[in-house]
XYZ file of C-alpha atoms in Angstrom:
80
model
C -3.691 -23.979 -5.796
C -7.045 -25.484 -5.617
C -7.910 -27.640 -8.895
C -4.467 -26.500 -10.647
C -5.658 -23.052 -10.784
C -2.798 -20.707 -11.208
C -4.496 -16.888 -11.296
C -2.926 -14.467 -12.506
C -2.358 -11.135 -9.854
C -0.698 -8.178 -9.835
C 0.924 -7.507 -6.510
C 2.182 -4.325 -5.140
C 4.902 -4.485 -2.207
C 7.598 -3.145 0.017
C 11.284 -2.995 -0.477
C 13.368 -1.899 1.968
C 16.638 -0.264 0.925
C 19.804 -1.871 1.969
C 22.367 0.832 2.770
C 19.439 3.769 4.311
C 16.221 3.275 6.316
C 13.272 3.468 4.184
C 12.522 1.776 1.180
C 10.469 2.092 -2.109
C 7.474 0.030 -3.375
C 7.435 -2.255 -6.210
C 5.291 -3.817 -8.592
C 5.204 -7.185 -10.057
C 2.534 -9.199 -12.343
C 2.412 -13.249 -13.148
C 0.300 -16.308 -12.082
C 0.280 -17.350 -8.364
C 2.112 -21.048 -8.312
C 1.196 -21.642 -4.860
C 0.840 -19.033 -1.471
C 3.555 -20.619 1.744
C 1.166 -19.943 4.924
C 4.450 -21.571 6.956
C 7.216 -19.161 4.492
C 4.805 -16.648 4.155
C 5.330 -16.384 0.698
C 3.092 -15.971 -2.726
C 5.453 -18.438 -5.320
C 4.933 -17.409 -8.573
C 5.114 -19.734 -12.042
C 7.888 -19.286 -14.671
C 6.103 -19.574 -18.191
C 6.257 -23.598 -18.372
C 4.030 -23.269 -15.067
C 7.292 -24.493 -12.983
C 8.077 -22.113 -9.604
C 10.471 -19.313 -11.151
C 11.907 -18.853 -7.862
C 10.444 -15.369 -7.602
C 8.729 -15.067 -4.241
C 7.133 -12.078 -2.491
C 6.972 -12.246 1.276
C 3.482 -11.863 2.410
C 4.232 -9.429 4.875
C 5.578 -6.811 2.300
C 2.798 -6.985 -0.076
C 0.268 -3.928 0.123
C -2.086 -4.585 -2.511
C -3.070 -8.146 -4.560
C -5.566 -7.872 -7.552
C -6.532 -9.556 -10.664
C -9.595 -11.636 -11.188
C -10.803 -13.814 -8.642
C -7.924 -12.564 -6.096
C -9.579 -8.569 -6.009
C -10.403 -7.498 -2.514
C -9.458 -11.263 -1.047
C -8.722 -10.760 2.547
C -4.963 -11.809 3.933
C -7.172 -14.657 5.819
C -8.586 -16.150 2.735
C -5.337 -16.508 0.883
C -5.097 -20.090 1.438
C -8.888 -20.894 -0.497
C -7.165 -19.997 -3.513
């Protein structure tokens, strides 16, 4: 992220159930490592600022807040 900013968000988003249509949403908190334009991902840190490997496709997410990311448009993800 720009200047080694990592904010921290909270992001609300989709899961779709395996075994039925539908689906439930979920919530998840931690600072934003880096957001995939090409994946369409938002990468989130571990603890030791390192990629946990926890990754939210863009597509699912509903809602992203927390600090400078409230009310940022989809299209203005990557100027963070």
């Amino acid at each position: 992220l720009n200047a080694g900013r990592h904010p921290e968000c909270t992001l609300v988003f989709f899961v779709p159930d395996e075994r039925k249509s539908g689906g439930s949403y979920d919530a998840l908190t931690g600072r934003v490592k880096r957001i995939d334009l090409v994946r369409r991902q938002l990468v989130l840190c571990g603890e030791n600022g390192i990629s946990d490997g926890r990754a939210v496709d863009l597509d699912a997410v509903s809602e992203l807040s927390g600090g400078e990311l409230d009310g940022l448009e989809e299209e203005n993800w990557s100027t963070i």
